[in-house]
XYZ file of C-alpha atoms in Angstrom:
675
model
C 106.310 174.960 147.572
C 105.696 171.678 150.091
C 102.738 169.783 149.861
C 102.569 169.885 153.557
C 100.993 172.755 155.728
C 103.388 171.987 158.824
C 106.677 170.944 159.186
C 108.361 170.348 162.869
C 111.899 169.231 163.716
C 111.251 165.932 163.211
C 111.852 166.072 159.672
C 115.591 166.069 160.335
C 115.551 162.426 162.226
C 116.199 159.188 160.449
C 113.660 157.456 162.830
C 109.978 156.121 160.686
C 108.452 156.644 164.096
C 109.470 160.506 164.179
C 109.421 161.163 160.466
C 105.579 160.129 160.851
C 105.361 162.987 162.843
C 107.290 165.271 160.931
C 104.003 167.224 159.398
C 102.049 167.370 162.458
C 100.954 170.754 163.737
C 102.451 170.135 167.144
C 105.983 171.646 167.240
C 108.044 168.465 168.119
C 111.591 168.335 169.115
C 113.384 165.087 169.275
C 114.750 164.037 172.641
C 117.452 166.736 172.403
C 119.387 168.981 174.495
C 117.828 172.020 172.435
C 114.322 170.953 173.410
C 115.327 170.897 177.688
C 116.975 174.284 177.097
C 114.150 175.592 175.628
C 111.730 174.260 178.645
C 114.231 176.329 180.920
C 114.108 179.288 179.046
C 110.302 179.437 178.487
C 109.329 178.342 181.760
C 107.403 175.461 180.034
C 106.746 171.876 181.535
C 107.256 168.977 178.791
C 104.865 166.966 177.181
C 106.711 163.647 176.087
C 105.005 160.899 173.809
C 106.900 157.898 173.474
C 105.874 155.374 170.705
C 107.001 152.943 167.577
C 105.945 153.184 163.970
C 103.993 150.157 163.703
C 101.897 150.773 167.159
C 98.478 150.746 166.333
C 97.159 153.158 169.353
C 100.019 155.604 168.154
C 98.260 155.900 164.910
C 94.925 156.309 166.506
C 96.168 159.001 169.037
C 98.074 160.568 166.113
C 95.143 161.271 163.995
C 92.868 162.127 166.553
C 95.148 164.978 168.978
C 98.573 165.381 167.127
C 97.023 166.202 163.836
C 94.403 168.488 165.013
C 95.052 171.930 165.193
C 93.149 172.409 168.448
C 95.195 170.307 170.293
C 98.477 171.509 168.674
C 97.790 175.256 169.485
C 97.823 174.154 173.396
C 100.957 172.066 173.071
C 102.426 174.851 171.403
C 101.665 177.402 173.248
C 101.956 175.975 177.222
C 104.088 173.045 176.388
C 107.603 171.751 174.738
C 106.740 168.435 173.359
C 109.385 165.914 172.503
C 108.838 162.568 170.430
C 110.863 159.522 171.214
C 110.959 156.047 169.265
C 110.961 153.466 172.009
C 113.088 151.114 169.581
C 115.790 153.847 169.337
C 115.690 155.117 172.798
C 115.165 152.227 174.977
C 116.901 153.643 177.698
C 114.312 156.600 177.777
C 111.525 154.492 177.241
C 112.587 152.007 180.360
C 112.628 154.813 182.767
C 109.292 156.893 181.674
C 107.559 153.299 181.406
C 108.392 152.398 184.720
C 106.891 155.522 186.078
C 103.818 154.986 184.240
C 103.333 151.677 185.889
C 104.186 153.019 189.145
C 101.795 155.265 188.559
C 98.859 153.720 187.140
C 99.396 149.830 187.184
C 99.557 149.361 183.921
C 101.964 150.572 180.516
C 101.709 150.448 176.897
C 102.424 152.515 173.939
C 101.924 155.472 173.174
C 103.481 156.500 176.554
C 102.114 160.226 177.495
C 104.371 161.888 180.164
C 104.471 165.241 181.706
C 107.462 166.121 183.448
C 109.576 169.299 184.519
C 112.529 170.649 182.203
C 114.795 168.615 184.338
C 113.287 165.700 182.738
C 111.515 164.953 186.374
C 108.227 163.150 185.629
C 105.169 164.291 187.473
C 102.168 162.778 185.496
C 101.866 159.412 183.122
C 99.484 157.617 180.860
C 99.331 156.011 177.551
C 96.630 156.318 174.849
C 94.192 159.581 175.695
C 91.609 160.145 173.166
C 91.260 164.251 172.059
C 88.157 164.480 174.218
C 86.516 163.110 177.668
C 85.332 159.572 176.626
C 83.506 157.114 178.978
C 85.507 157.643 182.210
C 88.473 158.380 180.588
C 89.831 162.192 180.702
C 90.622 163.605 177.165
C 93.703 165.251 176.194
C 92.405 168.317 176.057
C 91.013 168.046 179.521
C 94.350 166.792 180.650
C 96.459 169.615 179.160
C 94.238 172.419 181.108
C 94.700 170.326 184.314
C 98.395 170.484 183.891
C 98.783 174.154 182.392
C 96.460 175.251 185.436
C 98.640 173.412 188.088
C 101.762 174.436 186.675
C 100.859 178.382 186.926
C 99.253 177.765 190.456
C 100.619 175.070 192.243
C 104.102 174.229 190.513
C 105.939 173.456 194.185
C 103.650 170.392 194.608
C 104.511 169.193 191.007
C 107.971 169.647 191.287
C 107.981 167.775 194.886
C 105.938 165.035 192.878
C 108.385 164.665 190.206
C 111.341 164.407 192.799
C 109.346 161.714 194.808
C 108.874 159.875 191.656
C 112.402 159.843 190.335
C 113.540 158.636 193.931
C 111.275 155.935 193.843
C 112.288 154.114 190.366
C 116.037 154.222 191.567
C 116.561 150.268 192.174
C 120.145 149.887 191.759
C 119.638 146.439 193.202
C 122.064 147.154 196.107
C 122.049 145.079 199.591
C 119.746 142.908 197.758
C 121.646 139.476 197.418
C 119.831 136.935 197.693
C 120.503 133.006 197.093
C 118.203 131.793 194.166
C 116.748 128.888 195.767
C 117.753 125.439 194.379
C 114.219 124.106 193.283
C 113.166 127.202 191.492
C 113.152 125.719 188.309
C 110.627 123.571 189.899
C 108.724 126.638 191.083
C 108.356 128.156 187.806
C 107.497 124.765 186.070
C 104.802 124.619 188.509
C 103.399 128.259 187.635
C 103.525 127.363 183.783
C 101.510 124.306 184.533
C 98.791 125.842 186.618
C 98.506 128.727 183.971
C 98.734 126.444 181.021
C 95.833 126.398 178.572
C 95.162 122.306 177.800
C 92.875 123.251 174.864
C 94.540 126.533 172.983
C 98.088 126.189 174.164
C 99.870 129.123 175.626
C 99.400 130.652 179.176
C 96.734 132.336 180.588
C 93.694 134.016 178.882
C 93.506 136.550 176.146
C 95.453 138.862 175.139
C 98.241 135.834 174.283
C 101.565 136.471 173.764
C 104.202 134.455 172.093
C 107.041 134.562 174.870
C 109.260 132.135 172.885
C 111.555 132.117 175.996
C 109.384 130.768 177.987
C 109.136 127.563 175.974
C 113.019 127.420 175.903
C 112.853 127.269 179.647
C 110.030 124.358 179.360
C 112.727 122.609 176.826
C 115.186 122.788 179.026
C 113.623 121.427 182.274
C 111.957 118.511 180.514
C 115.259 117.728 179.083
C 116.743 117.715 182.674
C 113.889 116.237 184.590
C 112.156 113.940 181.886
C 108.608 115.456 183.162
C 106.833 115.117 179.859
C 104.087 117.470 180.676
C 106.950 120.431 179.894
C 107.629 118.621 176.337
C 103.669 118.539 175.935
C 102.907 122.280 176.599
C 105.901 123.317 174.161
C 104.319 121.234 171.340
C 100.698 122.364 172.197
C 101.591 126.030 172.210
C 103.543 125.872 169.063
C 101.145 123.901 167.422
C 98.197 126.154 168.393
C 100.168 129.084 167.204
C 100.700 127.776 163.580
C 97.503 126.588 163.346
C 95.996 130.227 164.460
C 95.867 133.563 162.694
C 98.509 134.848 164.556
C 100.625 132.774 161.948
C 100.395 134.236 158.152
C 99.276 131.194 156.291
C 99.741 133.356 153.030
C 103.257 135.015 153.305
C 104.582 133.122 156.513
C 105.920 134.864 159.689
C 104.259 135.468 163.300
C 102.041 138.462 163.761
C 102.684 140.158 167.571
C 100.091 138.810 169.600
C 96.802 137.371 169.627
C 93.789 139.064 170.991
C 91.958 136.185 171.877
C 92.443 132.833 173.384
C 92.291 130.522 170.345
C 95.157 132.637 168.388
C 92.825 133.291 165.773
C 92.785 137.355 165.788
C 95.962 139.093 165.871
C 97.368 142.160 165.939
C 98.763 142.086 163.002
C 102.226 143.904 162.958
C 104.795 141.648 162.450
C 108.057 141.864 164.684
C 111.385 141.050 163.571
C 112.293 139.859 167.256
C 109.378 137.762 167.619
C 109.983 135.713 164.205
C 113.472 135.133 165.261
C 113.188 134.097 168.622
C 109.980 131.930 167.394
C 112.278 130.273 164.617
C 114.559 129.208 167.563
C 111.612 127.593 169.921
C 110.642 125.676 166.353
C 113.861 124.572 165.369
C 114.715 123.228 169.326
C 111.593 121.712 169.572
C 112.467 119.797 166.133
C 115.402 118.833 167.681
C 113.751 117.291 170.668
C 110.807 115.520 169.291
C 112.031 115.194 165.198
C 108.871 116.093 164.165
C 109.232 117.689 160.843
C 106.434 120.171 161.296
C 108.470 122.105 163.559
C 111.355 122.636 161.397
C 109.135 123.431 158.496
C 107.528 126.148 160.391
C 110.928 127.568 160.875
C 112.096 127.368 157.145
C 108.795 129.497 156.603
C 109.532 132.082 159.250
C 113.197 132.270 157.378
C 111.302 132.425 154.006
C 109.502 135.725 155.305
C 112.403 137.173 156.896
C 114.800 136.651 153.918
C 111.956 137.763 151.188
C 110.601 140.922 153.363
C 112.800 141.896 156.082
C 116.504 141.890 154.631
C 117.833 144.901 153.298
C 120.468 144.155 150.245
C 123.296 144.790 152.763
C 122.443 141.830 154.995
C 120.702 143.564 157.848
C 117.347 142.993 158.943
C 114.625 145.384 159.080
C 112.286 145.972 161.896
C 108.673 145.652 161.582
C 105.736 145.622 159.483
C 102.854 147.654 160.237
C 99.334 146.440 161.518
C 97.379 148.435 159.293
C 97.032 149.781 155.812
C 95.091 152.116 154.011
C 94.097 153.373 157.509
C 92.937 149.872 158.226
C 94.077 147.250 161.047
C 94.780 143.953 159.362
C 93.287 145.007 155.893
C 96.016 143.574 153.966
C 95.909 140.281 155.692
C 92.245 139.467 155.370
C 89.789 137.480 152.802
C 86.252 137.659 151.761
C 84.712 134.431 150.153
C 84.270 136.062 146.946
C 88.014 137.323 146.625
C 88.946 133.529 147.699
C 86.595 132.161 144.664
C 87.982 134.916 142.533
C 91.680 133.834 143.051
C 91.126 130.083 143.128
C 88.178 128.932 141.140
C 87.269 125.441 141.388
C 90.232 124.844 144.328
C 88.518 127.574 146.263
C 86.118 124.968 148.373
C 88.446 123.086 149.569
C 90.804 125.795 150.142
C 88.001 127.518 152.207
C 86.935 124.106 153.909
C 90.310 123.822 155.541
C 91.243 127.310 156.067
C 88.008 128.522 157.776
C 87.109 130.680 155.001
C 83.037 131.528 154.922
C 80.590 134.113 153.650
C 79.928 135.207 157.289
C 83.745 135.428 158.225
C 85.690 135.271 161.441
C 87.182 139.060 161.993
C 84.387 142.018 161.320
C 82.696 140.335 158.533
C 85.868 139.181 156.803
C 88.173 136.061 157.369
C 91.467 135.160 158.555
C 92.954 131.976 157.061
C 93.618 129.647 159.599
C 93.282 125.897 160.832
C 92.388 126.022 164.502
C 89.569 123.274 163.233
C 90.952 121.337 160.512
C 93.924 119.607 159.460
C 95.099 119.331 155.975
C 95.606 115.304 154.931
C 98.797 114.535 153.051
C 97.293 114.174 149.566
C 96.168 117.983 149.388
C 99.110 119.776 150.845
C 100.357 119.935 147.120
C 97.231 121.574 146.327
C 96.948 123.701 149.284
C 100.460 124.965 148.420
C 99.843 125.999 144.823
C 96.920 128.000 146.285
C 98.680 129.647 148.644
C 101.137 130.610 146.070
C 98.252 132.151 144.181
C 96.964 133.831 146.955
C 100.195 135.077 147.702
C 100.812 136.511 144.267
C 97.442 138.351 144.162
C 97.587 139.686 147.785
C 100.796 141.291 146.974
C 99.405 143.318 144.582
C 97.603 145.123 147.420
C 98.721 147.841 149.249
C 101.300 146.734 151.745
C 101.751 147.557 155.744
C 104.017 150.327 155.985
C 107.773 148.617 156.599
C 109.754 150.017 159.713
C 113.104 149.673 157.354
C 115.435 150.882 160.446
C 117.986 148.014 161.547
C 118.272 147.565 165.315
C 121.787 145.994 166.438
C 119.979 144.039 168.998
C 117.108 142.606 166.773
C 119.859 141.886 164.361
C 121.452 140.080 167.333
C 118.818 137.793 167.737
C 118.079 137.090 164.359
C 121.561 136.115 163.302
C 121.307 133.174 166.409
C 118.078 132.134 164.482
C 119.552 131.937 161.447
C 123.070 130.418 162.771
C 120.901 127.791 164.649
C 118.684 127.358 161.602
C 122.091 126.499 159.311
C 123.137 124.253 161.932
C 119.858 122.361 162.276
C 118.498 121.831 158.851
C 122.366 122.019 157.449
C 120.813 124.561 154.581
C 124.216 126.674 154.107
C 121.529 129.862 152.899
C 120.723 130.631 156.704
C 124.542 130.350 157.761
C 125.190 132.531 154.887
C 122.325 134.923 155.678
C 123.693 135.368 159.135
C 127.441 135.551 158.325
C 126.404 138.553 155.504
C 124.298 140.114 159.066
C 127.936 140.299 161.080
C 129.506 141.797 158.075
C 126.733 144.445 157.630
C 127.029 145.017 161.782
C 130.682 145.215 161.561
C 130.806 147.668 158.502
C 127.495 149.958 159.706
C 127.157 149.355 163.292
C 130.536 149.367 164.885
C 132.255 152.675 165.146
C 136.159 153.448 164.292
C 136.874 152.801 167.677
C 134.939 149.749 168.207
C 132.015 151.239 170.002
C 128.867 149.229 168.765
C 125.924 151.624 167.907
C 122.494 150.920 168.173
C 120.455 151.608 164.771
C 121.177 151.915 161.130
C 118.688 153.703 158.758
C 119.350 155.446 155.450
C 123.364 155.554 155.299
C 123.290 156.776 159.007
C 124.405 154.886 162.008
C 123.183 156.364 165.687
C 122.993 156.109 169.513
C 125.221 154.366 171.531
C 124.527 150.853 171.922
C 122.679 149.243 174.832
C 123.420 146.429 176.946
C 120.843 144.621 174.725
C 122.903 145.250 171.420
C 125.587 144.026 173.243
C 123.991 140.874 174.822
C 121.876 139.570 171.687
C 124.837 140.632 168.741
C 127.454 138.057 171.196
C 124.551 135.674 171.581
C 124.469 135.612 167.437
C 128.142 135.396 167.420
C 128.486 132.387 169.697
C 125.906 130.453 167.725
C 127.687 131.369 164.287
C 131.031 129.951 165.875
C 128.915 126.647 166.767
C 127.530 126.454 163.162
C 130.926 127.240 161.519
C 133.541 126.734 163.875
C 135.259 129.803 162.432
C 137.392 131.415 165.478
C 136.750 134.955 164.166
C 132.893 134.616 165.332
C 134.262 133.476 169.065
C 137.150 136.227 168.822
C 134.440 139.069 168.151
C 132.012 137.767 170.871
C 134.920 137.746 173.374
C 135.891 141.119 172.307
C 132.324 142.445 172.349
C 131.855 140.859 175.920
C 134.802 142.509 177.309
C 133.598 145.877 176.032
C 130.406 144.681 177.383
C 131.400 144.151 181.142
C 133.379 147.811 181.208
C 130.788 149.887 179.824
C 127.626 148.581 181.648
C 128.864 146.316 184.727
C 128.218 147.663 188.017
C 131.328 147.108 189.878
C 129.506 147.891 193.366
C 126.534 146.002 193.323
C 126.626 143.505 190.443
C 124.394 143.581 187.450
C 124.283 145.390 183.967
C 122.896 148.770 183.295
C 120.744 149.420 180.384
C 122.928 152.212 179.227
C 127.066 152.503 179.305
C 129.265 154.918 181.424
C 129.744 157.043 178.215
C 126.295 157.499 177.067
C 123.674 160.362 178.347
C 123.143 160.258 182.034
C 119.381 160.139 182.616
C 117.334 160.653 185.872
C 118.075 157.259 186.487
C 120.426 154.369 185.352
C 118.261 151.443 185.623
C 118.977 147.638 185.200
C 116.313 145.140 183.485
C 116.253 141.683 184.697
C 112.506 140.583 183.682
C 112.315 138.464 180.529
C 109.168 140.336 178.699
C 108.798 140.602 175.142
C 111.862 139.676 174.620
C 114.909 138.389 177.168
C 116.235 141.127 179.183
C 120.154 142.081 178.354
C 121.105 141.074 181.737
C 119.650 137.353 181.281
C 121.197 136.760 177.905
C 124.311 138.209 178.946
C 124.498 135.643 181.650
C 124.169 132.495 179.351
C 126.787 134.397 177.394
C 128.827 134.590 180.314
C 128.289 130.700 181.162
C 128.773 129.711 177.299
C 132.327 132.007 177.105
C 133.947 130.589 180.372
C 133.430 127.014 179.151
C 134.507 127.935 175.374
C 137.687 130.035 176.279
C 138.535 128.706 179.543
C 137.885 132.202 181.312
C 136.399 131.129 184.486
C 136.124 134.708 185.289
C 133.408 134.995 183.483
C 131.695 131.844 185.327
C 132.004 134.186 188.389
C 130.274 137.085 186.665
C 127.615 134.706 186.167
C 127.143 133.753 189.624
C 127.383 137.265 190.529
C 123.927 137.543 188.566
C 122.251 135.097 189.964
C 123.059 136.529 193.421
C 122.510 140.244 192.199
C 118.942 139.784 190.651
C 117.977 136.634 193.185
C 115.615 138.603 195.255
C 113.612 139.669 191.725
C 113.577 136.336 190.331
C 112.613 134.651 193.561
C 109.270 136.836 193.714
C 107.747 136.043 190.532
C 110.161 133.029 189.102
C 108.048 132.719 185.705
C 109.034 136.319 184.740
C 112.301 135.612 184.090
C 112.245 132.319 182.007
C 115.382 133.166 179.932
C 117.469 133.879 183.238
C 116.341 130.540 184.663
C 117.380 129.036 181.259
C 120.794 130.445 182.213
C 120.455 129.112 186.062
C 119.482 125.498 184.401
C 122.927 125.399 182.352
C 124.852 126.455 185.247
C 123.217 123.638 187.399
C 123.724 120.886 184.274
C 126.305 118.705 184.114
C 127.130 120.308 181.042
C 129.561 118.577 178.193
C 132.036 119.934 176.372
C 133.279 118.134 173.181
C 136.483 119.019 171.426
C 137.119 117.756 167.716
C 140.683 117.809 166.608
C 142.185 117.031 163.550
C 145.438 117.484 161.501
C 143.815 117.837 158.408
C 141.223 120.126 156.977
C 137.763 120.702 158.952
C 135.625 118.423 156.731
C 137.712 115.599 158.273
C 135.437 115.773 161.209
C 132.267 116.291 159.441
C 130.737 112.844 160.329
C 131.142 113.714 164.361
C 129.889 117.232 163.831
C 126.508 115.357 162.190
C 126.435 113.234 165.416
C 126.701 116.269 167.826
C 123.854 117.593 165.697
C 121.424 114.989 165.511
C 119.984 115.613 169.106
C 118.510 118.239 171.297
C 121.420 119.089 173.311
C 120.995 122.388 175.174
C 123.875 121.699 177.701
C 126.762 120.853 175.223
C 129.267 123.166 173.798
C 131.458 122.344 170.813
C 135.065 123.210 169.622
C 137.193 122.701 166.722
C 141.023 122.221 166.368
C 141.965 121.722 163.179
C 144.786 122.472 160.843
C 142.389 125.206 158.953
C 141.546 126.529 162.656
C 144.767 126.911 164.479
C 144.257 130.468 165.631
C 141.566 128.872 168.175
C 144.423 128.628 170.719
C 144.592 131.996 171.132
C 141.396 132.146 172.413
C 141.207 129.036 174.442
C 144.936 128.116 175.247
C 144.013 124.897 176.743
C 143.209 123.349 173.386
C 146.596 122.527 172.433
C 146.748 119.801 174.804
C 144.325 117.887 172.707
C 145.803 116.070 170.254
C 144.562 114.405 166.922
C 145.235 110.355 167.100
C 147.157 109.182 163.859
C 146.339 112.922 162.775
C 142.932 112.053 161.875
C 139.789 113.121 163.738
C 139.643 112.685 167.151
C 136.949 113.747 169.715
C 137.252 114.688 173.599
C 134.220 114.564 175.493
C 134.411 116.383 179.022
C 131.625 116.490 181.937
C 131.543 117.764 184.846
C 135.523 118.984 184.925
C 136.729 115.582 183.873
C 137.434 113.953 180.193
C 136.913 110.425 179.019
C 139.729 108.971 176.879
C 139.866 110.322 173.609
C 138.018 108.625 170.258
C 138.270 107.989 166.801
C 135.685 105.778 166.376
C 132.240 107.196 165.281
C 130.036 104.505 167.376
C 132.116 105.098 170.316
C 131.256 108.721 170.362
C 127.768 108.727 169.647
C 128.069 106.388 172.973
C 130.051 109.098 174.657
C 127.214 111.530 174.170
C 124.430 109.827 175.382
């Protein structure tokens, strides 16, 4: 006998989010033809609910409404109810989130949509309480209104659905607009005017990390020597690391801060934030030589490799904010607990980390360094305290882990770890990135080479989306530049060819979210906005530019230029909303250097030259190695055969603006050529 009173069709799914709802009294269906056919047969509207497993308000709505028999009865009698995990189906989520934003002016999760059996939406919102509350209609009230309208005024609902669907069709046709030359300066000015000079970051509460804003500012500083651009990056990274958004005991960053100071996080931890932030800290370390930044990146990797990596080498998606039904319970402390664990050292720890009787979060304490700095002589002691607190905390009930593995987010983590291996010279980071690539190719690539989006519990599913391709290609390019193993470049080139054949819009340019071999939804959108993560189009544009230089395939350069035209109008309106896209534009505008290192001997012959390349922050430089060990690079980049090793030993060729300097074997001269 099952201990559960109810079980619905979600029980056969692999998504942790869908499985969380498998025992609701609501007769949930996954997104499937079966559900739409049933809605048509029974002549019922569809109630669509979209969320993800570590979403706090999704949990609240489930407890209040979807576990409630009264709500379930109304839904089961009058609707076909569909649950979607937004992380598994970003295509579905994007379309209906666009609807919600168009109708209400805002979006978020849980996303609540009412639609016709042919998927046309006629009403949208986010979280609804069960009963009317303040000025918010309750879910029961809303269901009642929709039932009444479906019964008495259905034509109006259907017309509304058609109009809404038409309004969200944006294929960027006849939209070509040249991006202004000075758009980088414009975006920089926007960031500067919105910068919080006291606590770092941009705007007020809530504050999101958005690391790609920092990538843009770093490159803008590098290009223009505008000092304030770098200062904004440093202030933001310092403040985030000091705040409670950073887990000072177990490492890793939470999703966002609910306040201006970065003190009180929304406690969920996402893989993508930690991957993108690791890159920001690594690049800032290279730019400033301040070791605090590289230490933070290493701590992020410690967290990811310890808590977020499967035995097979893939990276898990997220950890919940809640444990035992309370947000943040796992992460917060009383002063008494700190005293119990640390004994006589608790005074010093509490002083540095802001632990008090009164607390800083609902009577409890989030450890933080917002108002203090640990002197060097106490750092070893604080590390001992941290380890004791970590061991104690580890005995608590852990937050729920979403252990599905997403190709796109893994691509970002592969990129971060590959860069980590390159910049810190720690081989274990490179090895973890390589293992994740092996995992991806063994579990997430179909026999015919088609990339898939999600792996969990032995099952791979969902045809890969544009983000899966773009982010994995990014990871492979980083891994090539770290290892110089041509196999990674070969994989990147092959995936990029597939990306173009599956997603490229031959009429208007740009890449669609889902492939031409995927389920065709009510619209086929493109995304260029760089939100919590950069968009697939933005990352692909950067990939096109880098692959064009690495392989000599200048058609890819043309594709990047087409991207700048296709999305020019969007980007020109609000430049700072497209910071990763502008990072690609800065790359295109820069006098990028290409360095080819050649040797007739083993690759380690060129190690000293590689070290020089990696000493500095050089965001507009690409490097290749043509050695006895890596001869097959010439199949991908035929031009490389013309580069000869002087006297058979390590020789460097430095090219810039389509012109190459005379080759050198002299280390000092090589360093000068790079300046």
